[in-house]
XYZ file of C-alpha atoms in Angstrom:
477
model
C -48.464 39.796 17.564
C -46.341 38.264 15.380
C -46.970 35.584 13.192
C -44.906 32.001 12.904
C -43.618 30.412 10.035
C -46.319 28.330 9.076
C -48.531 31.324 9.263
C -46.674 33.504 6.927
C -45.765 30.760 4.601
C -50.330 29.846 4.254
C -50.609 33.823 3.838
C -47.828 33.854 1.268
C -49.770 31.048 -0.593
C -53.657 32.640 -0.405
C -51.822 35.696 -1.643
C -50.307 33.940 -4.957
C -53.046 32.078 -5.547
C -55.302 35.120 -5.391
C -53.033 37.221 -7.687
C -52.993 34.222 -9.807
C -56.640 33.904 -10.626
C -56.440 37.618 -10.877
C -54.088 37.775 -13.304
C -55.635 35.558 -15.743
C -59.140 36.729 -15.493
C -56.689 39.919 -17.369
C -56.563 42.179 -14.712
C -52.858 44.186 -15.791
C -52.631 44.578 -11.640
C -52.646 41.134 -10.621
C -50.531 40.476 -13.392
C -47.946 42.661 -12.344
C -47.956 41.616 -8.595
C -48.267 37.550 -10.166
C -44.690 38.519 -11.464
C -43.724 40.227 -8.385
C -44.419 36.682 -7.182
C -42.872 34.528 -8.912
C -39.395 37.205 -9.227
C -39.653 36.920 -5.187
C -41.128 33.407 -4.363
C -43.920 34.952 -2.695
C -46.100 31.814 -2.268
C -44.428 30.034 -4.889
C -41.250 28.740 -6.088
C -38.924 31.518 -7.573
C -39.116 31.311 -11.336
C -37.815 34.391 -13.167
C -39.256 32.822 -16.441
C -42.100 33.141 -15.526
C -42.032 36.700 -13.493
C -40.904 38.053 -17.074
C -43.881 36.539 -18.978
C -46.512 37.841 -16.153
C -44.057 41.687 -16.351
C -44.896 41.463 -20.018
C -48.494 40.776 -20.192
C -48.985 43.702 -17.572
C -46.808 45.919 -19.103
C -48.378 45.381 -22.788
C -51.687 46.187 -21.081
C -50.236 49.715 -19.830
C -48.846 48.923 -16.261
C -46.786 51.578 -15.586
C -44.979 49.336 -12.816
C -45.190 46.427 -14.754
C -43.603 48.208 -17.706
C -40.920 49.452 -15.051
C -39.872 46.136 -14.379
C -40.007 44.369 -17.609
C -37.103 47.086 -18.417
C -35.237 45.842 -15.536
C -35.780 42.519 -16.912
C -34.448 43.106 -20.142
C -31.608 45.279 -18.763
C -30.061 42.541 -16.562
C -31.559 39.580 -18.431
C -33.798 38.200 -15.678
C -36.164 35.572 -17.118
C -34.962 36.698 -21.177
C -32.050 37.699 -23.147
C -30.494 40.941 -21.912
C -31.512 43.567 -24.584
C -30.361 47.316 -23.134
C -32.579 48.703 -26.133
C -36.159 46.827 -25.231
C -35.158 48.441 -21.703
C -34.901 51.921 -22.515
C -38.164 51.771 -24.066
C -39.979 50.301 -21.488
C -38.220 52.395 -19.519
C -39.485 55.524 -21.622
C -42.913 54.127 -21.421
C -43.194 53.849 -18.022
C -41.735 56.974 -17.436
C -44.117 58.789 -19.584
C -47.390 57.335 -17.726
C -45.763 59.035 -14.412
C -43.965 56.072 -12.883
C -41.135 57.452 -11.140
C -39.379 54.427 -10.077
C -39.009 54.155 -14.396
C -37.935 57.709 -14.420
C -35.298 57.364 -12.279
C -34.294 53.942 -14.510
C -34.180 56.039 -17.657
C -32.510 59.036 -16.267
C -30.033 56.131 -15.480
C -30.037 54.975 -19.464
C -29.382 58.240 -20.488
C -26.696 59.278 -17.980
C -24.778 55.692 -18.914
C -25.796 55.804 -22.386
C -27.506 52.473 -21.834
C -30.011 51.046 -24.854
C -29.512 54.936 -26.110
C -27.216 57.746 -26.669
C -25.602 59.258 -23.298
C -27.539 62.300 -22.867
C -26.392 64.181 -19.202
C -29.351 66.763 -19.967
C -31.951 64.218 -20.259
C -30.582 62.376 -17.395
C -30.721 65.256 -15.107
C -34.127 66.217 -16.324
C -36.065 62.240 -15.822
C -33.834 62.412 -12.167
C -35.485 65.596 -11.451
C -39.229 64.603 -12.887
C -38.425 61.655 -10.374
C -37.185 63.185 -7.614
C -39.909 65.972 -7.479
C -42.356 63.499 -7.317
C -40.745 61.659 -4.061
C -38.944 59.161 -5.881
C -35.914 58.870 -2.625
C -33.390 56.847 -5.476
C -34.250 60.196 -8.264
C -33.539 62.793 -5.020
C -30.296 60.723 -5.306
C -29.608 60.651 -8.210
C -30.080 64.614 -8.645
C -28.006 65.604 -5.650
C -25.131 63.410 -7.482
C -25.385 65.523 -10.509
C -25.866 68.747 -8.931
C -22.792 67.329 -6.511
C -20.571 66.674 -9.594
C -22.207 69.484 -12.042
C -23.462 66.096 -14.690
C -26.172 67.610 -16.799
C -26.817 71.168 -15.111
C -24.126 73.384 -13.125
C -22.424 72.497 -10.014
C -24.285 73.428 -7.053
C -23.546 71.725 -3.459
C -26.091 73.684 -1.543
C -28.434 71.528 -3.731
C -26.737 68.443 -3.891
C -26.737 68.812 -0.036
C -30.663 69.695 0.073
C -31.790 66.701 -2.436
C -29.791 64.027 -0.471
C -31.427 65.306 2.588
C -34.760 64.768 1.256
C -33.964 61.051 0.025
C -31.728 60.601 3.138
C -34.821 61.575 5.706
C -36.831 59.365 3.242
C -34.554 56.127 3.638
C -32.215 56.056 1.252
C -28.781 54.527 3.234
C -26.582 55.937 0.083
C -27.890 59.528 0.546
C -27.857 59.291 4.144
C -24.070 58.142 3.685
C -23.256 61.287 1.272
C -25.066 63.008 3.519
C -22.493 62.039 6.717
C -19.808 62.909 4.347
C -21.265 66.609 3.509
C -21.760 67.300 6.975
C -18.462 66.023 7.651
C -16.547 68.569 5.469
C -19.181 71.017 5.763
C -20.055 71.123 1.585
C -23.526 72.590 1.022
C -23.941 73.547 4.378
C -21.865 74.187 7.967
C -19.360 71.420 8.861
C -20.957 69.340 11.789
C -19.375 66.214 12.520
C -22.160 64.835 15.380
C -24.271 65.177 12.683
C -22.222 63.329 10.312
C -22.052 60.889 12.651
C -25.849 60.532 12.981
C -26.254 60.084 9.429
C -23.502 57.569 9.158
C -25.007 55.478 12.222
C -28.395 55.633 10.396
C -26.922 54.387 6.395
C -24.645 51.659 8.569
C -27.613 50.385 10.481
C -29.562 50.495 7.341
C -26.873 47.973 5.944
C -25.225 50.371 3.788
C -21.406 48.867 3.311
C -19.738 52.604 2.656
C -21.510 53.595 5.555
C -20.271 51.271 7.827
C -17.178 51.895 6.692
C -17.016 56.002 7.923
C -18.990 55.055 10.562
C -15.782 52.661 11.728
C -13.572 55.737 10.575
C -15.476 58.162 12.872
C -15.135 55.858 16.424
C -11.296 55.640 14.769
C -10.759 59.400 14.732
C -13.224 60.761 17.424
C -15.303 62.423 14.584
C -18.662 63.236 16.385
C -18.164 60.464 18.750
C -16.010 59.376 21.289
C -12.764 57.033 19.938
C -13.772 53.609 20.688
C -10.984 50.707 18.819
C -13.767 47.852 19.471
C -16.664 49.570 17.487
C -13.551 50.457 15.109
C -13.235 46.757 14.602
C -16.828 46.161 14.780
C -17.692 48.366 11.803
C -14.763 47.563 9.716
C -15.692 43.994 10.280
C -19.419 44.661 8.870
C -18.269 46.714 5.618
C -15.740 44.281 4.797
C -17.755 40.879 5.272
C -20.414 42.762 2.832
C -17.763 43.482 0.031
C -16.322 47.081 0.965
C -12.661 47.244 -0.336
C -11.907 50.252 1.931
C -13.677 48.356 4.756
C -11.675 45.493 4.340
C -8.307 46.831 3.770
C -9.287 48.845 7.299
C -9.995 45.745 8.564
C -6.699 44.318 7.470
C -5.421 47.172 9.269
C -6.938 46.063 12.530
C -5.761 42.941 12.816
C -2.101 43.386 11.428
C -1.877 46.132 14.694
C -3.973 44.829 17.312
C -7.126 47.399 16.897
C -10.097 46.445 18.762
C -9.243 42.230 18.238
C -6.194 40.450 18.909
C -3.423 40.950 16.523
C -3.091 38.271 13.591
C -1.024 38.755 10.886
C -2.443 35.821 8.863
C -5.616 37.575 9.144
C -4.342 40.895 8.361
C -3.077 39.152 5.173
C -6.282 37.289 3.960
C -8.116 41.098 4.064
C -5.683 43.260 2.416
C -5.646 40.145 -0.532
C -9.275 40.361 -0.849
C -9.439 43.872 -0.930
C -6.262 43.877 -3.108
C -8.153 41.731 -5.507
C -10.790 43.910 -5.299
C -9.010 46.559 -6.657
C -8.741 48.952 -3.749
C -5.008 50.473 -4.134
C -4.540 50.806 -0.915
C -5.082 46.965 -0.398
C -2.550 46.663 -3.034
C -0.086 48.328 -1.265
C -0.252 46.894 2.031
C -0.417 43.216 0.551
C 2.885 43.989 -1.413
C 4.368 45.270 2.362
C 3.161 42.016 3.771
C 5.083 40.294 0.587
C 7.527 42.270 1.094
C 8.468 42.051 4.712
C 6.747 38.186 5.054
C 3.776 39.258 7.489
C 1.265 37.001 7.158
C 2.340 34.744 4.143
C 6.186 33.955 2.991
C 8.262 36.830 1.899
C 8.246 36.913 -2.248
C 9.679 39.668 -3.197
C 8.343 39.426 -6.949
C 4.696 38.995 -5.548
C 5.569 42.440 -3.734
C 6.684 44.031 -6.986
C 3.754 42.996 -8.797
C 1.435 44.189 -6.372
C 3.282 47.472 -5.927
C 3.053 47.677 -9.031
C -1.007 46.889 -9.609
C -1.160 49.947 -6.589
C 1.143 52.227 -8.415
C -0.724 51.950 -11.647
C -4.032 52.759 -9.853
C -2.289 55.911 -8.873
C -1.369 55.359 -5.505
C 1.675 57.503 -4.630
C 3.234 55.476 -1.943
C 2.959 52.218 -4.122
C 5.114 54.326 -7.049
C 7.220 55.701 -4.514
C 7.837 52.063 -3.674
C 8.168 50.628 -7.001
C 11.216 53.388 -8.092
C 12.348 52.044 -5.175
C 12.056 48.441 -6.228
C 13.572 49.289 -9.773
C 16.726 51.065 -8.299
C 17.323 48.100 -5.970
C 16.549 45.246 -8.315
C 14.205 43.827 -6.051
C 11.477 41.475 -7.754
C 12.491 42.685 -10.730
C 15.111 43.818 -12.943
C 17.574 46.637 -11.425
C 16.308 49.524 -14.225
C 17.423 53.057 -13.191
C 15.299 55.275 -15.825
C 12.173 52.967 -14.606
C 13.244 54.508 -10.983
C 13.185 57.666 -11.863
C 10.259 57.577 -13.684
C 8.073 56.196 -10.780
C 8.993 58.767 -7.811
C 8.188 61.079 -10.473
C 4.885 59.758 -10.598
C 5.132 59.468 -6.875
C 6.520 63.080 -6.353
C 4.348 64.757 -8.786
C 1.339 63.478 -7.513
C 2.039 65.105 -3.515
C 3.973 61.710 -1.829
C 7.004 64.007 0.315
C 8.817 60.401 -0.051
C 9.146 60.696 -3.376
C 9.561 64.390 -3.734
C 12.524 63.419 -1.616
C 13.662 60.387 -3.936
C 13.408 62.332 -6.955
C 15.237 65.064 -5.361
C 18.271 62.653 -4.852
C 18.241 61.055 -8.429
C 18.504 64.774 -9.736
C 21.431 65.500 -6.593
C 23.486 62.331 -8.052
C 22.192 61.821 -11.746
C 20.310 58.718 -10.999
C 18.194 57.819 -14.316
C 18.286 61.314 -15.098
C 20.960 63.907 -16.205
C 21.631 65.179 -12.682
C 20.845 68.494 -11.661
C 21.282 70.534 -8.411
C 18.612 73.047 -8.884
C 16.180 70.661 -9.716
C 16.947 68.537 -6.646
C 16.862 71.426 -4.378
C 13.332 72.395 -5.551
C 11.629 68.385 -5.093
C 14.009 68.825 -1.219
C 12.237 71.582 -0.636
C 8.522 70.449 -1.586
C 9.478 66.898 0.423
C 10.729 69.120 3.526
C 7.794 71.644 3.532
C 5.535 68.336 3.485
C 7.340 67.060 7.113
C 9.861 64.468 5.697
C 13.095 64.857 8.293
C 15.086 63.652 5.838
C 14.097 65.741 3.290
C 15.032 68.993 5.419
C 17.701 67.414 6.626
C 19.226 67.346 2.886
C 17.517 71.265 2.596
C 19.440 72.404 5.297
C 22.851 71.217 3.921
C 22.205 72.279 0.462
C 21.271 75.840 1.952
C 24.234 75.613 4.057
C 26.537 74.834 1.352
C 25.087 77.061 -1.517
C 24.294 73.787 -3.755
C 20.764 74.616 -6.342
C 20.353 77.890 -4.152
C 21.873 81.347 -2.249
C 24.105 79.851 0.434
C 22.004 80.780 3.542
C 23.430 79.607 7.117
C 20.616 80.714 9.181
C 18.210 78.798 6.486
C 20.250 75.709 7.092
C 20.017 75.851 10.711
C 16.180 76.228 10.640
C 15.887 73.131 8.509
C 18.293 71.458 10.319
C 16.324 71.855 13.703
C 13.266 71.158 12.027
C 14.458 67.431 10.800
C 16.204 67.332 14.509
C 12.780 67.882 16.140
C 11.172 65.657 13.824
C 13.489 62.656 14.928
C 15.866 62.325 12.235
C 19.230 61.517 13.819
C 21.378 63.078 10.985
C 19.302 66.410 11.607
C 19.926 66.247 15.205
C 23.879 65.624 14.318
C 24.059 68.462 12.117
C 22.159 70.602 14.482
C 24.375 69.850 16.926
C 27.311 71.105 14.803
C 25.898 74.352 14.321
C 25.379 74.954 17.633
C 29.104 73.750 18.391
C 30.289 76.148 15.593
C 27.836 78.982 15.734
C 26.277 78.031 12.064
C 23.043 79.873 11.269
C 22.919 80.689 15.146
C 24.595 81.769 18.613
C 27.791 78.732 19.885
C 27.044 76.623 22.644
C 28.339 73.847 22.970
C 25.976 72.489 25.640
C 23.149 72.379 23.146
C 25.441 70.670 20.868
C 26.135 67.705 23.059
C 22.692 67.326 24.035
C 22.019 66.610 19.762
C 25.023 64.608 19.458
C 23.762 62.349 22.744
C 20.215 62.334 21.317
C 21.822 61.341 17.586
C 24.110 58.567 18.969
C 21.221 57.200 20.796
C 18.929 57.066 17.804
C 22.029 54.964 16.378
C 24.216 57.786 14.161
C 28.016 56.840 13.738
C 28.663 60.249 13.079
C 26.839 60.900 16.316
C 28.420 58.552 18.278
C 31.908 59.507 17.298
C 31.660 63.239 17.228
C 30.605 62.789 21.421
C 33.549 60.461 21.648
C 35.241 63.217 20.616
C 33.688 66.077 22.400
C 33.737 63.886 25.854
C 37.767 63.262 24.944
C 38.917 66.926 25.033
C 35.795 68.194 26.965
C 33.879 70.114 25.385
C 30.641 71.313 25.992
C 31.141 69.211 29.155
C 32.787 72.021 31.337
């Protein structure tokens, strides 16, 4: 039988009255419970100052839960002035008395140097005490220590075991982490179905990161069937809860009409939230919106500023874009040296477009001394990473022996990769290889087919040579 609202209210008032009587009679447990009533507004008006007063009474009387809650009040300035040293001292008392929440909080203080000197080994030891006595937050933090080697030797299997204990106890953050461990085979055998199930538990427990990851599962079919509507719904929950990755992904859904009606204005708004929250991918996408006028008025200066934030935060795509803006004076003053520097950051970070562009800088001496060997090396990295323009350029370098030994066979192979990837210049150059037998057997029919692809894709070179071939009946007989 369910209680109606009036019954619940009457019950709360009765609880409050009983606790008030107990507290005023000097019972330290009653004092703690009365503080809780005032803190959460149970049977009375919420009053943080009175909550602090009764937690203090309880703590001074030796109640270890009251001591822990008093530490919390001092740590966050609830009903009193914030004082991290006092917070630490009360957590210490609570911990020494055996309170597992106090032990977990004390570990947190040692980990981050809150009210005391930072000491990761002591943090680990207090988390361990808390975890071994069944505290799910202590178990989660202990898993985190083992995962990252904080105060102890890194051990992913132990991390997995402690996250599992915490997750089974209902900690939705641990459930999310367990999903990640199963999804990537960390500390356990990879199992995408179990990853999905733990993300689902975390998401249903209102964990915003779990909701975002569950959206990813539905998007990519990880441990479940792909479902665009569910993708959208879970990203939406995550985004509304404040997860900046979820906000960025929700923007992507609105921009591309995934699981919802396409709406560029809403896409822009969610990218904005993500960007303002510090997400480097949201910042990049917001820059893209301003650059091209997607869901907002085109503004290249704002585009530059958001690309800059993204780049400074470490986004390699943002760094590459910033190099392009500096190189062309878009939204900022043209600066070839800065163009080179940002392309270099992007390239060193592994971005294949940045690698291609830094190769171009070395090839043409943009912001740096011309160096064909370095240009070749960066084009090679870009090409191996899958950049079709880099593959075409690498073919050119091998064919002409620029920055490397001349090798027509390798030239052909790289032109082939570029052409198969859809690059119209690569298709044109592969056609020339087939027409003239460069690195392969001469085959004019294949040459014509490739020239046709190149021309249909918009290549002027392809269109010109195709006309030439048709005129002289090359490969058309």
